[in-house]
C-alpha cells in the first residue's frame, strides 16, 4: 500500500464531515435531554459514562497498535498474519472486557455511593449495566474500525459513525419518554451493536485476507500487540485518571448541576477538537509505512507541514468558538449560564494547545515512539489529581476545571518539545512570522470584542453578531497571504487550465 495524497484527502474530509454531523447531532440531542430529564440527570449520565470507562483498563493497549500493524502487514508477503491479528485482538478484547465489567458491577454500589447523591443512586445503578454493555461491544467493534483505518479506509469508518449517530438520536427520542434516562442507555447500546456488526462486515469485505475462515489465534500476534500496547496502556490508565477523575471531583465539589453543564461544554469543545484531530489521525498508517521504510526526511517535512496547516485552521476556529460561547449558551441552555461559559472558555483555550500537539502525538504513534507518551500522560494524570484536590477545596468546581486545563495544556507542550527534540526539529523551523502573526490578530479580536461588548452591553443580538463578523475579517489578510493557501490556489488554477 503506497502513500496517496488523494486517499489521505478523502479520509480527512470524511473525518471532518463526520465530526460536523456528530456535533449537530449532539447539539439537538443534549437540548432534547435537558428538556426531558433535566441537567442533574444529565450529570448522572456523564458520571456513569466516566465510571464505566474504568473497564478500558482491560484494553491492555491492544487496539492502539492495530492501525500501525495492519498498515505494516499489508506491506509484507505473508497475508495470513492479518486474519491472525484480527482474531487474536477480537478474542482478547472480548474476554478482558467481559471479566472486568463483571468486577465493576460487583463493586459499583459501594463506589457510586461516595459520588452520587442518594436520590439519584438507584437510577445510576440501573443504567450502569447498559453503559458497560455498550463499552464492551464498542471495544470489540473498535478492533474492526481500527482494521479499516489500517487499510486507510477511514471514510468507511466515518460513514458507520454517522449512521450510528442517527440511530442513537432516533432511539433516544423514542425511548426516553418511556424509560427516561434508561432509554438513553438502551439507545446507546443499540448504537454500539450497529457499529460492531457493520464494521465487522466491512472488514471482511475490503480484503480477501480478512475473511473469517483465516481467523486463528496467534501467540506471536498477541505478543507483538502487547509489547507495543502495554506502554500505550499506561497512557490509557493515565487518561482514565484525568478525564473521569475530573468528573468525579466535579460531582463532589461542584455538584451534579455543574457537572451537567461541564458535560455539555465538554461535548461542544470535544467535537471542535475531533474536527481537527480526526482529520489529522488519518496520517498514522502513512507514518507507520514511511517509518518502516526509513524515510526520515519525509517524516520531518511532513511533520512541519502538518503543524503549519493545523495552526492556520485551529487558531481562527478557536477564536470564533470563544466569541460564539455566549450565543451557544443562549441557544442551547436558554440563558447566559456562567458555569457553562466558564467551562467553555477554559476548555477552548487549553484544548487549542492540545490540538496543536496532534502532529507530535500521531507521529509518535506511527513511529512507535511510546516512551514519551507514557511519561507525559502519567505526569498529566498526577498533576490533574493533585491540583484538582487543592483547587477544588479552594475554589469549588471551577478550580477543578482550571486544574484539568493546566494539566492538559502543560502535558501537550511537553510532548511537542520532546518530539521536536527526538526528530531534530527546532521550534523556529516549525513556524514562520506569518504563522505567529495569527496569535497577535487572535488576541486583538478577542480584546476588541470584550471591550466593545462591555461598552455596548445593552446592544441587541444582531449588532453584537455584526461586530464579531467584522472583527474576524482581520484574519483574512494573513490567511490569504499564507504559503499553504497560495499553493492551494496554484493547484486549483492548474486544474482549471487543464480542463
Short mmCIF file of C-alpha atoms in Angstrom, two decimals:
data_model
loop_
_atom_site.label_atom_id
_atom_site.label_comp_id
_atom_site.label_asym_id
_atom_site.label_seq_id
_atom_site.Cartn_x
_atom_site.Cartn_y
_atom_site.Cartn_z
CA UNK A 1 0.00 0.00 0.00
CA UNK A 2 1.59 3.25 -1.12
CA UNK A 3 1.15 6.78 0.13
CA UNK A 4 -1.68 8.51 -1.70
CA UNK A 5 -2.44 12.18 -1.12
CA UNK A 6 -5.85 11.66 -2.74
CA UNK A 7 -6.71 8.86 -0.31
CA UNK A 8 -5.43 10.95 2.60
CA UNK A 9 -7.58 13.89 1.49
CA UNK A 10 -10.73 11.75 1.17
CA UNK A 11 -10.15 10.28 4.64
CA UNK A 12 -9.53 13.70 6.18
CA UNK A 13 -12.60 15.26 4.54
CA UNK A 14 -14.81 12.35 5.61
CA UNK A 15 -13.48 12.78 9.17
CA UNK A 16 -14.41 16.46 9.11
CA UNK A 17 -17.87 15.63 7.76
CA UNK A 18 -18.40 13.00 10.45
CA UNK A 19 -17.39 15.38 13.25
CA UNK A 20 -19.54 18.25 11.96
CA UNK A 21 -22.52 15.92 11.67
CA UNK A 22 -21.93 14.50 15.16
CA UNK A 23 -21.61 18.00 16.60
CA UNK A 24 -25.02 18.97 15.19
CA UNK A 25 -26.47 15.69 16.43
CA UNK A 26 -25.17 16.25 19.97
CA UNK A 27 -26.49 19.82 19.92
CA UNK A 28 -30.05 18.65 19.33
CA UNK A 29 -29.64 15.52 21.50
CA UNK A 30 -28.49 17.42 24.60
CA UNK A 31 -31.05 20.15 24.08
CA UNK A 32 -33.71 17.43 23.95
CA UNK A 33 -32.33 15.67 27.06
CA UNK A 34 -32.20 18.92 29.04
CA UNK A 35 -35.90 19.42 28.38
CA UNK A 36 -36.86 15.78 29.06
CA UNK A 37 -34.70 14.68 32.03
CA UNK A 38 -33.04 17.87 33.37
CA UNK A 39 -29.44 18.90 33.96
CA UNK A 40 -28.96 16.80 37.15
CA UNK A 41 -29.84 13.52 35.43
CA UNK A 42 -27.59 14.61 32.56
CA UNK A 43 -24.86 14.90 35.18
CA UNK A 44 -25.64 11.35 36.35
CA UNK A 45 -25.33 10.13 32.75
CA UNK A 46 -21.95 11.86 32.41
CA UNK A 47 -20.74 10.31 35.65
CA UNK A 48 -21.82 6.79 34.66
CA UNK A 49 -20.07 7.11 31.31
CA UNK A 50 -16.88 8.05 33.16
CA UNK A 51 -17.31 5.31 35.77
CA UNK A 52 -17.95 2.58 33.20
CA UNK A 53 -14.91 3.70 31.20
CA UNK A 54 -12.81 2.20 34.00
CA UNK A 55 -13.31 -1.01 32.01
CA UNK A 56 -10.90 0.46 29.44
CA UNK A 57 -8.21 -0.89 31.74
CA UNK A 58 -8.98 -4.21 30.05
CA UNK A 59 -7.77 -2.83 26.74
CA UNK A 60 -4.11 -3.52 27.58
CA UNK A 61 -3.35 -1.16 24.69
CA UNK A 62 -4.12 -3.91 22.18
CA UNK A 63 -6.26 -1.86 19.79
CA UNK A 64 -3.81 1.05 19.87
CA UNK A 65 -1.33 -0.97 17.83
CA UNK A 66 -3.81 -2.37 15.32
CA UNK A 67 -3.72 0.58 12.91
CA UNK A 68 0.07 0.51 12.86
CA UNK A 69 0.43 -3.27 12.47
CA UNK A 70 -2.28 -3.62 9.83
CA UNK A 71 -0.53 -0.95 7.75
CA UNK A 72 2.79 -2.76 8.15
CA UNK A 73 1.37 -6.24 7.44
CA UNK A 74 -0.09 -5.01 4.16
CA UNK A 75 3.50 -4.35 3.00
CA UNK A 76 4.55 -7.92 3.80
CA UNK A 77 4.15 -11.03 1.64
CA UNK A 78 2.64 -13.17 4.42
CA UNK A 79 -1.04 -12.11 4.29
CA UNK A 80 -2.16 -14.82 6.76
CA UNK A 81 -0.91 -12.56 9.56
CA UNK A 82 -3.89 -10.23 9.03
CA UNK A 83 -6.50 -12.86 9.94
CA UNK A 84 -4.49 -13.95 12.96
CA UNK A 85 -4.13 -10.35 14.11
CA UNK A 86 -7.88 -9.69 13.83
CA UNK A 87 -8.96 -12.86 15.65
CA UNK A 88 -6.35 -12.54 18.39
CA UNK A 89 -7.42 -8.96 19.07
CA UNK A 90 -11.14 -9.78 18.99
CA UNK A 91 -10.89 -12.74 21.39
CA UNK A 92 -8.57 -10.90 23.77
CA UNK A 93 -10.79 -7.83 23.95
CA UNK A 94 -13.97 -9.89 24.46
CA UNK A 95 -12.55 -11.86 27.37
CA UNK A 96 -10.77 -8.97 29.08
CA UNK A 97 -13.65 -6.51 28.88
CA UNK A 98 -16.22 -9.11 29.89
CA UNK A 99 -14.36 -10.09 33.06
CA UNK A 100 -13.58 -6.54 34.17
CA UNK A 101 -17.15 -5.36 33.54
CA UNK A 102 -18.43 -8.07 35.90
CA UNK A 103 -15.95 -6.93 38.55
CA UNK A 104 -17.09 -3.30 38.17
CA UNK A 105 -20.74 -4.30 38.52
CA UNK A 106 -19.92 -6.15 41.75
CA UNK A 107 -18.41 -3.07 43.42
CA UNK A 108 -20.49 -0.36 41.71
CA UNK A 109 -22.88 0.34 44.58
CA UNK A 110 -20.01 0.82 47.02
CA UNK A 111 -18.09 3.33 44.87
CA UNK A 112 -21.04 5.22 43.40
CA UNK A 113 -22.40 5.81 46.90
CA UNK A 114 -19.50 8.22 47.50
CA UNK A 115 -20.03 10.44 44.47
CA UNK A 116 -23.73 10.26 43.54
CA UNK A 117 -26.47 11.99 45.52
CA UNK A 118 -28.69 9.50 47.34
CA UNK A 119 -31.82 10.33 45.34
CA UNK A 120 -30.03 9.51 42.05
CA UNK A 121 -28.15 6.40 43.20
CA UNK A 122 -30.79 3.87 42.10
CA UNK A 123 -31.06 5.28 38.59
CA UNK A 124 -27.25 5.36 38.31
CA UNK A 125 -27.06 1.68 39.23
CA UNK A 126 -29.90 0.88 36.82
CA UNK A 127 -28.18 2.32 33.74
CA UNK A 128 -24.65 1.12 34.58
CA UNK A 129 -25.11 -2.41 33.07
CA UNK A 130 -26.30 -0.87 29.79
CA UNK A 131 -23.34 1.50 29.77
CA UNK A 132 -20.89 -1.32 30.44
CA UNK A 133 -22.54 -3.43 27.73
CA UNK A 134 -22.10 -0.59 25.25
CA UNK A 135 -18.48 -0.20 26.29
CA UNK A 136 -17.69 -3.90 25.82
CA UNK A 137 -19.32 -4.04 22.39
CA UNK A 138 -17.61 -0.80 21.36
CA UNK A 139 -14.27 -2.24 22.48
CA UNK A 140 -14.64 -5.28 20.23
CA UNK A 141 -16.09 -3.14 17.43
CA UNK A 142 -13.03 -0.93 17.84
CA UNK A 143 -10.91 -3.84 16.58
CA UNK A 144 -12.72 -3.73 13.24
CA UNK A 145 -12.77 0.08 12.92
CA UNK A 146 -9.02 0.06 13.64
CA UNK A 147 -8.50 -2.52 10.88
CA UNK A 148 -10.40 -0.22 8.50
CA UNK A 149 -8.08 2.63 9.49
CA UNK A 150 -5.03 0.44 8.92
CA UNK A 151 -6.30 -0.18 5.37
CA UNK A 152 -6.69 3.63 5.02
CA UNK A 153 -10.46 3.13 4.76
CA UNK A 154 -11.26 5.81 7.34
CA UNK A 155 -14.09 7.10 5.18
CA UNK A 156 -15.95 3.79 5.72
CA UNK A 157 -15.47 4.06 9.48
CA UNK A 158 -16.69 7.66 9.43
CA UNK A 159 -19.77 6.67 7.43
CA UNK A 160 -20.55 3.98 10.04
CA UNK A 161 -20.28 6.54 12.84
CA UNK A 162 -22.59 8.97 11.04
CA UNK A 163 -25.32 6.36 10.59
CA UNK A 164 -24.85 5.11 14.17
CA UNK A 165 -25.33 8.66 15.43
CA UNK A 166 -28.69 8.85 13.66
CA UNK A 167 -29.66 5.53 15.28
CA UNK A 168 -28.63 6.81 18.71
CA UNK A 169 -30.62 10.03 18.30
CA UNK A 170 -33.71 8.24 16.98
CA UNK A 171 -33.55 5.64 19.74
CA UNK A 172 -33.22 8.33 22.40
CA UNK A 173 -36.25 10.26 21.12
CA UNK A 174 -38.34 7.06 21.00
CA UNK A 175 -37.24 5.52 24.31
CA UNK A 176 -36.64 8.47 26.67
CA UNK A 177 -40.35 9.40 27.06
CA UNK A 178 -41.00 5.80 28.14
CA UNK A 179 -37.89 4.87 30.17
CA UNK A 180 -36.34 8.29 30.98
CA UNK A 181 -32.54 8.06 31.45
CA UNK A 182 -32.65 4.28 30.99
CA UNK A 183 -33.96 4.93 27.47
CA UNK A 184 -30.79 6.88 26.64
CA UNK A 185 -28.68 3.96 27.87
CA UNK A 186 -30.65 1.47 25.75
CA UNK A 187 -30.29 3.71 22.67
CA UNK A 188 -26.53 3.83 23.21
CA UNK A 189 -26.41 0.04 23.45
CA UNK A 190 -28.27 -0.28 20.13
CA UNK A 191 -25.80 2.17 18.57
CA UNK A 192 -22.84 0.07 19.78
CA UNK A 193 -24.31 -3.12 18.31
CA UNK A 194 -24.78 -1.41 14.94
CA UNK A 195 -21.16 -0.19 14.87
CA UNK A 196 -19.88 -3.66 15.79
CA UNK A 197 -21.90 -5.55 13.15
CA UNK A 198 -21.34 -3.05 10.33
CA UNK A 199 -17.59 -2.63 10.95
CA UNK A 200 -17.22 -6.43 11.03
CA UNK A 201 -18.96 -6.82 7.66
CA UNK A 202 -16.84 -4.11 6.01
CA UNK A 203 -13.63 -5.52 7.50
CA UNK A 204 -14.32 -8.91 5.94
CA UNK A 205 -15.33 -7.36 2.62
CA UNK A 206 -12.44 -4.93 1.95
CA UNK A 207 -9.69 -7.56 1.87
CA UNK A 208 -9.76 -11.25 0.93
CA UNK A 209 -7.19 -11.97 3.65
CA UNK A 210 -9.54 -10.62 6.35
CA UNK A 211 -12.22 -13.27 5.83
CA UNK A 212 -13.36 -15.24 8.89
CA UNK A 213 -12.01 -18.57 7.58
CA UNK A 214 -8.47 -17.15 8.01
CA UNK A 215 -9.06 -16.15 11.63
CA UNK A 216 -6.79 -18.05 14.02
CA UNK A 217 -5.29 -17.43 17.41
CA UNK A 218 -1.66 -16.36 17.26
CA UNK A 219 0.55 -16.07 20.33
CA UNK A 220 3.04 -14.18 18.18
CA UNK A 221 0.42 -11.57 17.23
CA UNK A 222 -0.63 -11.23 20.87
CA UNK A 223 2.96 -10.69 22.00
CA UNK A 224 3.54 -8.16 19.23
CA UNK A 225 0.40 -6.25 20.16
CA UNK A 226 1.15 -6.50 23.87
CA UNK A 227 4.76 -5.34 23.53
CA UNK A 228 3.55 -2.26 21.64
CA UNK A 229 0.36 -1.87 23.62
CA UNK A 230 1.44 -2.20 27.25
CA UNK A 231 3.16 1.18 27.07
CA UNK A 232 0.13 2.68 25.42
CA UNK A 233 -1.99 1.12 28.15
CA UNK A 234 -0.11 3.24 30.66
CA UNK A 235 -1.27 6.18 28.56
CA UNK A 236 -4.86 4.87 28.74
CA UNK A 237 -4.67 4.43 32.53
CA UNK A 238 -3.38 7.98 32.83
CA UNK A 239 -6.24 9.26 30.66
CA UNK A 240 -8.58 7.36 32.94
CA UNK A 241 -7.14 9.26 35.88
CA UNK A 242 -7.62 12.75 34.44
CA UNK A 243 -10.89 12.61 32.49
CA UNK A 244 -13.18 10.52 34.76
CA UNK A 245 -11.27 11.76 37.83
CA UNK A 246 -12.15 15.33 36.85
CA UNK A 247 -15.83 14.44 36.64
CA UNK A 248 -15.76 12.57 39.95
CA UNK A 249 -14.16 15.58 41.64
CA UNK A 250 -16.66 17.92 39.97
CA UNK A 251 -19.54 15.82 41.25
CA UNK A 252 -18.14 16.01 44.78
CA UNK A 253 -17.03 19.65 44.92
CA UNK A 254 -19.25 21.31 42.31
CA UNK A 255 -22.47 19.27 42.33
CA UNK A 256 -24.37 17.42 39.60
CA UNK A 257 -25.74 20.64 38.04
CA UNK A 258 -22.23 21.98 37.39
CA UNK A 259 -21.18 18.54 36.15
CA UNK A 260 -24.11 18.55 33.73
CA UNK A 261 -23.14 21.97 32.34
CA UNK A 262 -19.48 20.90 32.18
CA UNK A 263 -20.51 17.76 30.29
CA UNK A 264 -22.31 19.88 27.70
CA UNK A 265 -19.32 22.21 27.37
CA UNK A 266 -17.05 19.17 27.02
CA UNK A 267 -19.22 17.74 24.26
CA UNK A 268 -19.16 21.05 22.37
CA UNK A 269 -15.39 21.52 22.64
CA UNK A 270 -14.62 17.84 22.02
CA UNK A 271 -16.49 17.99 18.73
CA UNK A 272 -14.40 21.00 17.78
CA UNK A 273 -11.28 19.11 18.83
CA UNK A 274 -12.34 16.00 16.93
CA UNK A 275 -12.92 18.11 13.83
CA UNK A 276 -9.16 18.72 13.75
CA UNK A 277 -7.64 15.64 15.38
CA UNK A 278 -9.70 13.09 13.42
CA UNK A 279 -8.59 14.70 10.18
CA UNK A 280 -5.02 14.56 11.48
CA UNK A 281 -5.32 10.98 12.73
CA UNK A 282 -5.53 9.58 9.20
CA UNK A 283 -1.76 10.05 8.86
CA UNK A 284 -0.92 7.22 11.31
CA UNK A 285 -0.79 4.39 8.71
CA UNK A 286 1.15 6.66 6.33
CA UNK A 287 3.72 7.47 9.01
CA UNK A 288 3.93 3.80 10.01
CA UNK A 289 4.76 2.85 6.40
CA UNK A 290 7.32 5.63 5.89
CA UNK A 291 8.92 4.94 9.26
CA UNK A 292 9.36 1.25 8.36
CA UNK A 293 10.90 2.29 5.03
CA UNK A 294 13.31 4.65 6.86
CA UNK A 295 12.12 7.86 5.14
CA UNK A 296 13.31 10.28 7.86
CA UNK A 297 13.45 13.33 5.56
CA UNK A 298 9.83 12.74 4.51
CA UNK A 299 8.74 12.43 8.14
CA UNK A 300 10.42 15.72 9.11
CA UNK A 301 8.99 17.75 6.24
CA UNK A 302 5.57 16.12 6.64
CA UNK A 303 5.56 16.94 10.37
CA UNK A 304 6.43 20.61 9.81
CA UNK A 305 3.78 20.98 7.13
CA UNK A 306 1.12 19.37 9.36
CA UNK A 307 1.90 21.86 12.14
CA UNK A 308 1.68 24.90 9.89
CA UNK A 309 -1.60 23.86 8.30
CA UNK A 310 -3.06 22.92 11.69
CA UNK A 311 -2.21 26.34 13.19
CA UNK A 312 -3.73 28.13 10.20
CA UNK A 313 -7.01 26.28 10.77
CA UNK A 314 -7.09 25.87 14.56
CA UNK A 315 -6.36 29.38 15.82
CA UNK A 316 -9.06 31.22 13.80
CA UNK A 317 -11.61 28.49 14.63
CA UNK A 318 -10.70 28.64 18.34
CA UNK A 319 -11.19 32.40 18.26
CA UNK A 320 -14.60 32.02 16.62
CA UNK A 321 -15.63 29.44 19.22
CA UNK A 322 -14.60 31.71 22.12
CA UNK A 323 -16.63 34.60 20.69
CA UNK A 324 -19.58 32.31 19.99
CA UNK A 325 -19.70 30.80 23.50
CA UNK A 326 -22.29 33.23 24.99
CA UNK A 327 -24.55 32.67 21.99
CA UNK A 328 -24.14 28.89 22.22
CA UNK A 329 -25.18 29.12 25.88
CA UNK A 330 -28.20 31.25 24.97
CA UNK A 331 -29.37 28.92 22.18
CA UNK A 332 -28.54 25.61 23.90
CA UNK A 333 -29.44 26.40 27.52
CA UNK A 334 -31.82 29.32 27.05
CA UNK A 335 -29.68 31.74 29.10
CA UNK A 336 -26.14 33.04 29.61
CA UNK A 337 -25.16 30.28 32.04
CA UNK A 338 -21.98 31.21 33.96
CA UNK A 339 -20.93 27.60 34.69
CA UNK A 340 -21.30 26.58 31.06
CA UNK A 341 -19.47 29.64 29.69
CA UNK A 342 -16.63 29.36 32.23
CA UNK A 343 -16.17 25.69 31.31
CA UNK A 344 -16.20 26.55 27.61
CA UNK A 345 -13.59 29.32 27.90
CA UNK A 346 -11.16 27.14 29.88
CA UNK A 347 -11.73 24.10 27.65
CA UNK A 348 -11.28 26.04 24.38
CA UNK A 349 -8.04 27.72 25.47
CA UNK A 350 -6.43 24.55 26.79
CA UNK A 351 -7.79 22.33 24.02
CA UNK A 352 -6.15 24.63 21.45
CA UNK A 353 -2.76 23.68 22.90
CA UNK A 354 -3.78 20.03 22.97
CA UNK A 355 -4.90 20.09 19.32
CA UNK A 356 -1.58 21.64 18.31
CA UNK A 357 0.25 18.66 19.79
CA UNK A 358 -1.69 16.40 17.38
CA UNK A 359 1.12 16.09 14.79
CA UNK A 360 3.58 15.16 17.57
CA UNK A 361 1.16 12.68 19.12
CA UNK A 362 0.12 10.88 15.93
CA UNK A 363 3.65 10.91 14.52
CA UNK A 364 4.92 9.32 17.74
CA UNK A 365 2.19 6.65 17.48
CA UNK A 366 3.00 5.92 13.83
CA UNK A 367 6.73 5.62 14.54
CA UNK A 368 6.25 3.62 17.73
CA UNK A 369 7.82 6.29 19.99
CA UNK A 370 5.70 5.49 23.03
CA UNK A 371 8.05 6.23 25.94
CA UNK A 372 7.47 9.96 25.70
CA UNK A 373 3.69 9.47 25.54
CA UNK A 374 3.78 7.35 28.69
CA UNK A 375 5.83 9.89 30.65
CA UNK A 376 3.73 12.87 29.54
CA UNK A 377 0.35 11.24 30.26
CA UNK A 378 1.36 9.90 33.67
CA UNK A 379 2.58 13.38 34.59
CA UNK A 380 -0.69 14.90 33.38
CA UNK A 381 -2.72 12.46 35.46
CA UNK A 382 -0.74 13.15 38.63
CA UNK A 383 -0.84 16.94 38.15
CA UNK A 384 -4.58 16.86 37.41
CA UNK A 385 -5.47 14.93 40.59
CA UNK A 386 -3.18 16.90 42.90
CA UNK A 387 -4.21 20.29 41.51
CA UNK A 388 -7.86 19.16 41.37
CA UNK A 389 -7.89 18.30 45.08
CA UNK A 390 -6.16 21.57 46.01
CA UNK A 391 -8.09 23.94 43.74
CA UNK A 392 -11.35 22.04 44.30
CA UNK A 393 -11.19 22.70 48.04
CA UNK A 394 -10.19 26.35 47.49
CA UNK A 395 -12.46 27.34 44.59
CA UNK A 396 -15.02 24.55 44.25
CA UNK A 397 -15.94 23.13 40.84
CA UNK A 398 -14.33 25.97 38.86
CA UNK A 399 -10.99 25.19 40.47
CA UNK A 400 -11.19 21.58 39.28
CA UNK A 401 -11.86 22.73 35.70
CA UNK A 402 -8.81 25.02 35.87
CA UNK A 403 -6.69 22.16 37.23
CA UNK A 404 -7.71 19.95 34.31
CA UNK A 405 -6.85 22.73 31.84
CA UNK A 406 -3.39 23.25 33.34
CA UNK A 407 -2.63 19.52 33.26
CA UNK A 408 -3.84 19.13 29.65
CA UNK A 409 -2.03 22.14 28.18
CA UNK A 410 1.17 21.55 30.16
CA UNK A 411 1.39 17.93 29.06
CA UNK A 412 0.68 18.87 25.44
CA UNK A 413 3.50 21.44 25.40
CA UNK A 414 5.90 18.93 26.93
CA UNK A 415 5.02 16.38 24.23
CA UNK A 416 5.63 18.89 21.41
CA UNK A 417 9.04 19.93 22.78
CA UNK A 418 10.13 16.34 23.43
CA UNK A 419 9.10 15.05 20.00
CA UNK A 420 10.78 18.01 18.28
CA UNK A 421 13.99 17.11 20.08
CA UNK A 422 13.67 13.45 19.10
CA UNK A 423 13.50 14.23 15.36
CA UNK A 424 15.89 17.23 15.49
CA UNK A 425 13.35 19.91 14.62
CA UNK A 426 13.73 23.35 16.19
CA UNK A 427 10.66 25.39 17.07
CA UNK A 428 11.87 28.12 14.72
CA UNK A 429 11.69 25.60 11.85
CA UNK A 430 8.07 24.73 12.60
CA UNK A 431 6.56 28.21 12.34
CA UNK A 432 7.40 31.39 10.47
CA UNK A 433 6.49 35.03 11.18
CA UNK A 434 3.37 34.79 9.03
CA UNK A 435 2.21 31.85 11.18
CA UNK A 436 2.93 33.54 14.51
CA UNK A 437 1.15 36.75 13.46
CA UNK A 438 -2.09 34.78 13.77
CA UNK A 439 -1.67 34.87 17.57
CA UNK A 440 -1.47 38.67 17.60
CA UNK A 441 -4.59 39.00 15.46
CA UNK A 442 -6.49 36.46 17.59
CA UNK A 443 -5.65 38.32 20.82
CA UNK A 444 -6.66 41.62 19.19
CA UNK A 445 -10.01 40.24 18.01
CA UNK A 446 -10.87 38.80 21.44
CA UNK A 447 -9.77 42.04 23.14
CA UNK A 448 -11.79 44.24 20.77
CA UNK A 449 -14.94 42.19 21.27
CA UNK A 450 -14.56 42.08 25.06
CA UNK A 451 -14.21 45.88 25.28
CA UNK A 452 -16.97 46.61 22.77
CA UNK A 453 -19.41 44.21 24.45
CA UNK A 454 -18.76 45.90 27.80
CA UNK A 455 -19.41 49.32 26.29
CA UNK A 456 -22.45 48.13 24.33
CA UNK A 457 -23.91 45.79 26.93
CA UNK A 458 -27.44 46.90 26.05
CA UNK A 459 -26.92 46.45 22.31
CA UNK A 460 -29.09 43.91 20.51
CA UNK A 461 -28.01 40.40 19.49
CA UNK A 462 -27.84 41.38 15.81
CA UNK A 463 -25.46 44.28 16.49
CA UNK A 464 -23.11 42.02 18.52
CA UNK A 465 -23.04 39.41 15.76
CA UNK A 466 -22.15 42.09 13.20
CA UNK A 467 -19.28 43.30 15.41
CA UNK A 468 -17.95 39.73 15.75
CA UNK A 469 -18.15 39.17 11.99
CA UNK A 470 -16.36 42.44 11.13
CA UNK A 471 -13.59 41.80 13.68
CA UNK A 472 -12.97 38.30 12.29
CA UNK A 473 -12.19 39.85 8.90
CA UNK A 474 -8.83 40.85 10.43
CA UNK A 475 -7.75 37.24 9.87
CA UNK A 476 -8.29 37.43 6.10
CA UNK A 477 -5.08 39.27 5.00
CA UNK A 478 -2.81 36.82 6.87
CA UNK A 479 -4.76 33.75 5.71
CA UNK A 480 -4.80 34.86 2.06
CA UNK A 481 -1.04 35.53 2.08
CA UNK A 482 -0.22 32.21 3.76
CA UNK A 483 2.03 29.94 1.67
CA UNK A 484 -0.27 26.93 2.07
CA UNK A 485 -3.24 28.90 0.73
CA UNK A 486 -1.15 30.18 -2.18
CA UNK A 487 -0.08 26.64 -3.04
CA UNK A 488 -3.71 25.51 -2.94
CA UNK A 489 -4.69 28.36 -5.28
CA UNK A 490 -1.96 27.44 -7.76
CA UNK A 491 -3.08 23.78 -7.78
CA UNK A 492 -6.69 24.83 -8.45
CA UNK A 493 -5.59 27.18 -11.26
CA UNK A 494 -3.55 24.41 -12.90
CA UNK A 495 -6.51 22.03 -12.79
CA UNK A 496 -8.79 24.69 -14.28
CA UNK A 497 -6.34 25.38 -17.11
CA UNK A 498 -6.12 21.65 -17.90
CA UNK A 499 -9.89 21.28 -18.18
#
